[in-house]
PDB file of C-alpha atoms in Angstrom:
ATOM      1  CA  UNK A   1      -7.580  14.516   5.834  1.00  0.00           C
ATOM      2  CA  UNK A   2      -5.917  11.265   6.761  1.00  0.00           C
ATOM      3  CA  UNK A   3      -2.536  11.707   8.381  1.00  0.00           C
ATOM      4  CA  UNK A   4       0.016   8.926   8.925  1.00  0.00           C
ATOM      5  CA  UNK A   5       1.636   9.392  12.316  1.00  0.00           C
ATOM      6  CA  UNK A   6       2.638   5.778  12.941  1.00  0.00           C
ATOM      7  CA  UNK A   7       6.099   6.238  11.427  1.00  0.00           C
ATOM      8  CA  UNK A   8       6.222  10.008  11.746  1.00  0.00           C
ATOM      9  CA  UNK A   9       9.534   9.829  13.589  1.00  0.00           C
ATOM     10  CA  UNK A  10      11.280   9.009  10.306  1.00  0.00           C
ATOM     11  CA  UNK A  11      13.187  12.069   9.025  1.00  0.00           C
ATOM     12  CA  UNK A  12      11.467  14.080   6.287  1.00  0.00           C
ATOM     13  CA  UNK A  13      14.507  13.729   4.062  1.00  0.00           C
ATOM     14  CA  UNK A  14      13.937   9.979   3.997  1.00  0.00           C
ATOM     15  CA  UNK A  15      10.659  10.243   2.154  1.00  0.00           C
ATOM     16  CA  UNK A  16      10.732  13.710   0.627  1.00  0.00           C
ATOM     17  CA  UNK A  17      10.039  13.527  -3.091  1.00  0.00           C
ATOM     18  CA  UNK A  18      12.252  15.262  -5.591  1.00  0.00           C
ATOM     19  CA  UNK A  19      10.396  17.918  -7.550  1.00  0.00           C
ATOM     20  CA  UNK A  20       6.622  17.684  -7.798  1.00  0.00           C
ATOM     21  CA  UNK A  21       4.859  14.972  -5.809  1.00  0.00           C
ATOM     22  CA  UNK A  22       3.655  12.020  -7.781  1.00  0.00           C
ATOM     23  CA  UNK A  23       0.079  11.096  -7.014  1.00  0.00           C
ATOM     24  CA  UNK A  24       0.300   7.350  -7.543  1.00  0.00           C
ATOM     25  CA  UNK A  25       3.300   5.449  -6.167  1.00  0.00           C
ATOM     26  CA  UNK A  26       2.415   1.789  -6.626  1.00  0.00           C
ATOM     27  CA  UNK A  27      -0.236  -0.846  -7.308  1.00  0.00           C
ATOM     28  CA  UNK A  28       0.123  -4.245  -5.638  1.00  0.00           C
ATOM     29  CA  UNK A  29      -2.122  -7.305  -6.017  1.00  0.00           C
ATOM     30  CA  UNK A  30      -2.379  -9.777  -3.134  1.00  0.00           C
ATOM     31  CA  UNK A  31      -4.283 -12.909  -2.273  1.00  0.00           C
ATOM     32  CA  UNK A  32      -5.940 -12.304   1.084  1.00  0.00           C
ATOM     33  CA  UNK A  33      -5.328 -15.407   3.202  1.00  0.00           C
ATOM     34  CA  UNK A  34      -7.654 -14.583   6.066  1.00  0.00           C
ATOM     35  CA  UNK A  35      -7.339 -12.696   9.326  1.00  0.00           C
ATOM     36  CA  UNK A  36      -3.965 -13.129  10.987  1.00  0.00           C
ATOM     37  CA  UNK A  37      -2.375 -14.688   7.906  1.00  0.00           C
ATOM     38  CA  UNK A  38       0.303 -13.167   5.698  1.00  0.00           C
ATOM     39  CA  UNK A  39      -1.168 -11.895   2.413  1.00  0.00           C
ATOM     40  CA  UNK A  40       0.459 -13.443  -0.659  1.00  0.00           C
ATOM     41  CA  UNK A  41       1.801 -10.897  -3.140  1.00  0.00           C
ATOM     42  CA  UNK A  42       0.875 -11.836  -6.707  1.00  0.00           C
ATOM     43  CA  UNK A  43       1.919  -8.834  -8.809  1.00  0.00           C
ATOM     44  CA  UNK A  44       3.292  -5.329  -8.421  1.00  0.00           C
ATOM     45  CA  UNK A  45       4.171  -2.152 -10.278  1.00  0.00           C
ATOM     46  CA  UNK A  46       5.656   1.021  -8.829  1.00  0.00           C
ATOM     47  CA  UNK A  47       7.406   4.251  -9.655  1.00  0.00           C
ATOM     48  CA  UNK A  48       9.793   5.489  -6.964  1.00  0.00           C
ATOM     49  CA  UNK A  49      11.521   8.042  -9.188  1.00  0.00           C
ATOM     50  CA  UNK A  50      10.110  11.021  -7.247  1.00  0.00           C
ATOM     51  CA  UNK A  51      12.155   9.984  -4.198  1.00  0.00           C
ATOM     52  CA  UNK A  52      15.821  10.799  -3.761  1.00  0.00           C
ATOM     53  CA  UNK A  53      18.157   8.240  -5.320  1.00  0.00           C
ATOM     54  CA  UNK A  54      19.682   7.058  -2.046  1.00  0.00           C
ATOM     55  CA  UNK A  55      16.350   6.804  -0.197  1.00  0.00           C
ATOM     56  CA  UNK A  56      14.435   5.101  -3.003  1.00  0.00           C
ATOM     57  CA  UNK A  57      15.147   1.523  -1.873  1.00  0.00           C
ATOM     58  CA  UNK A  58      14.116   2.064   1.734  1.00  0.00           C
ATOM     59  CA  UNK A  59      11.070   4.075   0.668  1.00  0.00           C
ATOM     60  CA  UNK A  60       9.928   1.145  -1.490  1.00  0.00           C
ATOM     61  CA  UNK A  61      10.349  -1.265   1.431  1.00  0.00           C
ATOM     62  CA  UNK A  62       8.215   0.831   3.791  1.00  0.00           C
ATOM     63  CA  UNK A  63       5.562   1.414   1.112  1.00  0.00           C
ATOM     64  CA  UNK A  64       5.302  -2.334   0.472  1.00  0.00           C
ATOM     65  CA  UNK A  65       5.259  -3.091   4.192  1.00  0.00           C
ATOM     66  CA  UNK A  66       2.436  -0.597   4.707  1.00  0.00           C
ATOM     67  CA  UNK A  67       0.538  -1.992   1.723  1.00  0.00           C
ATOM     68  CA  UNK A  68       0.689  -5.601   2.887  1.00  0.00           C
ATOM     69  CA  UNK A  69      -0.188  -4.656   6.472  1.00  0.00           C
ATOM     70  CA  UNK A  70      -3.216  -2.704   5.246  1.00  0.00           C
ATOM     71  CA  UNK A  71      -4.362  -5.547   2.986  1.00  0.00           C
ATOM     72  CA  UNK A  72      -4.078  -8.130   5.763  1.00  0.00           C
ATOM     73  CA  UNK A  73      -6.287  -6.036   8.002  1.00  0.00           C
ATOM     74  CA  UNK A  74      -8.954  -5.301   5.416  1.00  0.00           C
ATOM     75  CA  UNK A  75     -11.826  -7.794   5.849  1.00  0.00           C
ATOM     76  CA  UNK A  76     -12.994  -9.639   2.742  1.00  0.00           C
ATOM     77  CA  UNK A  77     -15.659  -7.714   0.879  1.00  0.00           C
ATOM     78  CA  UNK A  78     -14.481  -4.391   2.300  1.00  0.00           C
ATOM     79  CA  UNK A  79     -12.103  -1.514   1.550  1.00  0.00           C
ATOM     80  CA  UNK A  80      -9.824   0.591   3.726  1.00  0.00           C
ATOM     81  CA  UNK A  81      -7.988   3.883   3.291  1.00  0.00           C
ATOM     82  CA  UNK A  82      -5.268   4.504   5.868  1.00  0.00           C
ATOM     83  CA  UNK A  83      -2.169   6.612   6.390  1.00  0.00           C
ATOM     84  CA  UNK A  84       0.378   4.010   5.319  1.00  0.00           C
ATOM     85  CA  UNK A  85       3.407   4.976   7.364  1.00  0.00           C
ATOM     86  CA  UNK A  86       4.531   8.477   6.614  1.00  0.00           C
ATOM     87  CA  UNK A  87       2.845  11.821   6.320  1.00  0.00           C
ATOM     88  CA  UNK A  88       0.586  12.583   3.352  1.00  0.00           C
ATOM     89  CA  UNK A  89       0.681   9.122   1.755  1.00  0.00           C
ATOM     90  CA  UNK A  90      -2.378   6.894   1.847  1.00  0.00           C
ATOM     91  CA  UNK A  91      -2.774   3.157   1.251  1.00  0.00           C
ATOM     92  CA  UNK A  92      -6.108   2.298  -0.378  1.00  0.00           C
ATOM     93  CA  UNK A  93      -6.999  -1.388  -0.035  1.00  0.00           C
ATOM     94  CA  UNK A  94      -9.826  -3.310  -1.722  1.00  0.00           C
ATOM     95  CA  UNK A  95     -10.412  -6.970  -0.896  1.00  0.00           C
ATOM     96  CA  UNK A  96     -12.979  -8.935  -2.874  1.00  0.00           C
ATOM     97  CA  UNK A  97     -15.117 -11.590  -1.228  1.00  0.00           C
ATOM     98  CA  UNK A  98     -13.119 -14.298  -3.051  1.00  0.00           C
ATOM     99  CA  UNK A  99      -9.853 -13.066  -1.501  1.00  0.00           C
ATOM    100  CA  UNK A 100      -8.366 -11.295  -4.516  1.00  0.00           C
ATOM    101  CA  UNK A 101      -7.084  -7.942  -3.278  1.00  0.00           C
ATOM    102  CA  UNK A 102      -5.309  -4.851  -4.539  1.00  0.00           C
ATOM    103  CA  UNK A 103      -3.643  -1.913  -2.817  1.00  0.00           C
ATOM    104  CA  UNK A 104      -2.441   1.389  -4.231  1.00  0.00           C
ATOM    105  CA  UNK A 105      -0.478   4.106  -2.462  1.00  0.00           C
ATOM    106  CA  UNK A 106      -1.230   7.726  -3.307  1.00  0.00           C
ATOM    107  CA  UNK A 107      -0.811  11.197  -1.878  1.00  0.00           C
ATOM    108  CA  UNK A 108      -3.639  12.798   0.102  1.00  0.00           C
ATOM    109  CA  UNK A 109      -4.852  14.785  -2.885  1.00  0.00           C
ATOM    110  CA  UNK A 110      -5.587  11.713  -4.992  1.00  0.00           C
ATOM    111  CA  UNK A 111      -9.389  11.261  -5.370  1.00  0.00           C
ATOM    112  CA  UNK A 112     -10.491   8.284  -3.305  1.00  0.00           C
ATOM    113  CA  UNK A 113     -13.229   7.207  -5.706  1.00  0.00           C
ATOM    114  CA  UNK A 114     -10.716   6.954  -8.557  1.00  0.00           C
ATOM    115  CA  UNK A 115      -8.284   5.000  -6.401  1.00  0.00           C
ATOM    116  CA  UNK A 116     -10.958   2.389  -5.773  1.00  0.00           C
ATOM    117  CA  UNK A 117     -12.027   2.380  -9.410  1.00  0.00           C
ATOM    118  CA  UNK A 118      -8.419   1.603 -10.291  1.00  0.00           C
ATOM    119  CA  UNK A 119      -8.188  -1.237  -7.757  1.00  0.00           C
ATOM    120  CA  UNK A 120     -11.499  -2.717  -8.909  1.00  0.00           C
ATOM    121  CA  UNK A 121     -10.349  -2.738 -12.543  1.00  0.00           C
ATOM    122  CA  UNK A 122      -6.945  -4.202 -11.694  1.00  0.00           C
ATOM    123  CA  UNK A 123      -8.563  -7.104  -9.805  1.00  0.00           C
ATOM    124  CA  UNK A 124     -11.108  -7.645 -12.573  1.00  0.00           C
ATOM    125  CA  UNK A 125      -8.480  -7.685 -15.321  1.00  0.00           C
ATOM    126  CA  UNK A 126      -6.104  -9.959 -13.438  1.00  0.00           C
ATOM    127  CA  UNK A 127      -8.915 -12.393 -12.730  1.00  0.00           C
ATOM    128  CA  UNK A 128     -10.034 -12.369 -16.373  1.00  0.00           C
ATOM    129  CA  UNK A 129      -6.486 -13.037 -17.587  1.00  0.00           C
ATOM    130  CA  UNK A 130      -5.601 -15.740 -15.055  1.00  0.00           C
ATOM    131  CA  UNK A 131      -8.961 -17.305 -14.290  1.00  0.00           C
ATOM    132  CA  UNK A 132      -8.656 -19.269 -11.053  1.00  0.00           C
ATOM    133  CA  UNK A 133      -4.886 -19.718 -11.395  1.00  0.00           C
ATOM    134  CA  UNK A 134      -4.231 -16.975  -8.827  1.00  0.00           C
ATOM    135  CA  UNK A 135      -6.017 -19.131  -6.253  1.00  0.00           C
ATOM    136  CA  UNK A 136      -3.486 -21.958  -6.636  1.00  0.00           C
ATOM    137  CA  UNK A 137      -0.262 -19.940  -6.276  1.00  0.00           C
ATOM    138  CA  UNK A 138       1.680 -21.416  -3.364  1.00  0.00           C
ATOM    139  CA  UNK A 139       4.486 -18.897  -2.861  1.00  0.00           C
ATOM    140  CA  UNK A 140       5.615 -15.461  -3.941  1.00  0.00           C
ATOM    141  CA  UNK A 141       7.922 -15.095  -6.902  1.00  0.00           C
ATOM    142  CA  UNK A 142      11.473 -14.067  -5.989  1.00  0.00           C
ATOM    143  CA  UNK A 143      11.465 -11.733  -8.975  1.00  0.00           C
ATOM    144  CA  UNK A 144       8.819  -8.981  -9.222  1.00  0.00           C
ATOM    145  CA  UNK A 145       5.836  -9.923 -11.394  1.00  0.00           C
ATOM    146  CA  UNK A 146       4.784  -6.760 -13.248  1.00  0.00           C
ATOM    147  CA  UNK A 147       2.125  -7.460 -15.912  1.00  0.00           C
ATOM    148  CA  UNK A 148       1.965  -4.941 -18.798  1.00  0.00           C
ATOM    149  CA  UNK A 149      -1.699  -4.173 -18.094  1.00  0.00           C
ATOM    150  CA  UNK A 150      -0.766  -3.042 -14.556  1.00  0.00           C
ATOM    151  CA  UNK A 151       2.062  -0.889 -15.910  1.00  0.00           C
ATOM    152  CA  UNK A 152      -0.516   0.704 -18.210  1.00  0.00           C
ATOM    153  CA  UNK A 153      -2.878   1.398 -15.314  1.00  0.00           C
ATOM    154  CA  UNK A 154      -0.044   2.905 -13.266  1.00  0.00           C
ATOM    155  CA  UNK A 155       0.791   5.295 -16.080  1.00  0.00           C
ATOM    156  CA  UNK A 156      -2.809   6.217 -16.939  1.00  0.00           C
ATOM    157  CA  UNK A 157      -4.070   6.745 -13.391  1.00  0.00           C
ATOM    158  CA  UNK A 158      -1.220   9.046 -12.380  1.00  0.00           C
ATOM    159  CA  UNK A 159      -3.480  11.749 -13.751  1.00  0.00           C
ATOM    160  CA  UNK A 160      -6.941  10.689 -12.525  1.00  0.00           C
ATOM    161  CA  UNK A 161      -8.562  13.827 -13.946  1.00  0.00           C
ATOM    162  CA  UNK A 162      -8.016  12.426 -17.419  1.00  0.00           C
ATOM    163  CA  UNK A 163      -9.745   9.147 -16.568  1.00  0.00           C
ATOM    164  CA  UNK A 164     -13.499   8.762 -16.921  1.00  0.00           C
ATOM    165  CA  UNK A 165     -15.554   7.789 -13.916  1.00  0.00           C
ATOM    166  CA  UNK A 166     -17.178   4.464 -14.738  1.00  0.00           C
ATOM    167  CA  UNK A 167     -20.692   4.498 -13.316  1.00  0.00           C
ATOM    168  CA  UNK A 168     -21.141   0.732 -12.991  1.00  0.00           C
ATOM    169  CA  UNK A 169     -17.706   0.302 -11.399  1.00  0.00           C
ATOM    170  CA  UNK A 170     -18.386   3.119  -8.936  1.00  0.00           C
ATOM    171  CA  UNK A 171     -21.709   1.464  -8.081  1.00  0.00           C
ATOM    172  CA  UNK A 172     -20.059  -1.917  -7.463  1.00  0.00           C
ATOM    173  CA  UNK A 173     -17.327  -0.336  -5.340  1.00  0.00           C
ATOM    174  CA  UNK A 174     -19.803   1.671  -3.259  1.00  0.00           C
ATOM    175  CA  UNK A 175     -21.380  -1.579  -2.090  1.00  0.00           C
ATOM    176  CA  UNK A 176     -18.154  -2.497  -0.288  1.00  0.00           C
ATOM    177  CA  UNK A 177     -17.964  -1.211   3.281  1.00  0.00           C
ATOM    178  CA  UNK A 178     -15.363   1.547   3.651  1.00  0.00           C
ATOM    179  CA  UNK A 179     -13.139   2.165   6.683  1.00  0.00           C
ATOM    180  CA  UNK A 180     -11.079   5.356   7.051  1.00  0.00           C
ATOM    181  CA  UNK A 181      -8.155   5.277   9.495  1.00  0.00           C
ATOM    182  CA  UNK A 182      -5.549   7.906  10.311  1.00  0.00           C
ATOM    183  CA  UNK A 183      -2.647   5.475  10.631  1.00  0.00           C
ATOM    184  CA  UNK A 184      -1.642   1.818  10.638  1.00  0.00           C
ATOM    185  CA  UNK A 185      -1.761   1.489  14.415  1.00  0.00           C
ATOM    186  CA  UNK A 186      -5.539   1.985  14.309  1.00  0.00           C
ATOM    187  CA  UNK A 187      -5.860  -1.095  12.080  1.00  0.00           C
ATOM    188  CA  UNK A 188      -4.046  -3.361  14.497  1.00  0.00           C
ATOM    189  CA  UNK A 189      -5.815  -5.782  16.786  1.00  0.00           C
ATOM    190  CA  UNK A 190      -5.765  -5.152  20.508  1.00  0.00           C
ATOM    191  CA  UNK A 191      -2.366  -6.090  21.894  1.00  0.00           C
ATOM    192  CA  UNK A 192      -0.603  -5.782  18.542  1.00  0.00           C
ATOM    193  CA  UNK A 193       2.293  -3.344  18.306  1.00  0.00           C
ATOM    194  CA  UNK A 194       3.570  -1.727  15.117  1.00  0.00           C
ATOM    195  CA  UNK A 195       7.141  -2.177  16.325  1.00  0.00           C
ATOM    196  CA  UNK A 196       6.615  -5.956  16.502  1.00  0.00           C
ATOM    197  CA  UNK A 197       5.268  -6.043  12.935  1.00  0.00           C
ATOM    198  CA  UNK A 198       8.222  -4.014  11.666  1.00  0.00           C
ATOM    199  CA  UNK A 199      10.772  -6.332  13.251  1.00  0.00           C
ATOM    200  CA  UNK A 200       9.002  -9.529  12.138  1.00  0.00           C
ATOM    201  CA  UNK A 201       8.143  -8.598   8.555  1.00  0.00           C
ATOM    202  CA  UNK A 202      10.023  -9.987   5.572  1.00  0.00           C
ATOM    203  CA  UNK A 203       9.196  -6.851   3.553  1.00  0.00           C
ATOM    204  CA  UNK A 204      11.874  -4.825   5.347  1.00  0.00           C
ATOM    205  CA  UNK A 205      15.605  -5.500   5.172  1.00  0.00           C
ATOM    206  CA  UNK A 206      17.701  -5.510   8.328  1.00  0.00           C
ATOM    207  CA  UNK A 207      19.094  -2.140   7.265  1.00  0.00           C
ATOM    208  CA  UNK A 208      15.587  -0.678   6.997  1.00  0.00           C
ATOM    209  CA  UNK A 209      14.621  -2.107  10.384  1.00  0.00           C
ATOM    210  CA  UNK A 210      17.733  -0.619  11.979  1.00  0.00           C
ATOM    211  CA  UNK A 211      16.938   2.699  10.320  1.00  0.00           C
ATOM    212  CA  UNK A 212      13.416   2.537  11.780  1.00  0.00           C
ATOM    213  CA  UNK A 213      14.776   1.790  15.266  1.00  0.00           C
ATOM    214  CA  UNK A 214      17.378   4.549  15.176  1.00  0.00           C
ATOM    215  CA  UNK A 215      14.906   7.093  13.812  1.00  0.00           C
ATOM    216  CA  UNK A 216      12.410   6.263  16.542  1.00  0.00           C
ATOM    217  CA  UNK A 217      15.110   6.486  19.219  1.00  0.00           C
ATOM    218  CA  UNK A 218      16.263   9.833  17.855  1.00  0.00           C
ATOM    219  CA  UNK A 219      12.702  11.142  17.877  1.00  0.00           C
ATOM    220  CA  UNK A 220      12.196  10.093  21.499  1.00  0.00           C
ATOM    221  CA  UNK A 221      15.451  11.793  22.513  1.00  0.00           C
ATOM    222  CA  UNK A 222      14.375  15.012  20.836  1.00  0.00           C
ATOM    223  CA  UNK A 223      11.037  14.943  22.627  1.00  0.00           C
ATOM    224  CA  UNK A 224      12.792  14.689  26.000  1.00  0.00           C
ATOM    225  CA  UNK A 225      14.291  18.173  25.644  1.00  0.00           C
TER     226      UNK A 225
END
């Protein structure tokens, strides 16, 4: 199974879900801007209710950071599944050849083929509703854009066993090259450091970045004993 060790120094209490683990945390649509460029977020839906009330905000920030980082490092016409920043959660990224991309974050038990079916359908539906308008967006909306059809997908695909496998969709998806990586650091280019990405990103607040730094420092201190 894929394991996310890149941010494993973060305390378990930070990410531990309350009650049973939800299988599908979020779906985010991006426009892939090319290698080395920041992906443009177009739409998003999520459900952070399984996380503790006080950790929910920071958990969302790290999930979105991991999602964007994964999308940016998924070549056009390919798909990637990677440990997105903390143990047992996986970011699945699908980038079409035209640059329209979608990422969902799930637990390790979520069936990979259904994750990619979901992402394929989300991209297809968004494209059919907007036409080429998504190609002309110049900046991200300050307020979250959460289309009803994506909310519906989020709700329906939380229980993938109830969803039918669509043969033609599965066939289309299988034509996209798939990369499997254990953690985000394995997606980075040579010379890139995860720490640098964390401190530069706009997806994380200063509080979240400080939390990351302190957690890492604490982990290193513990290892020295």
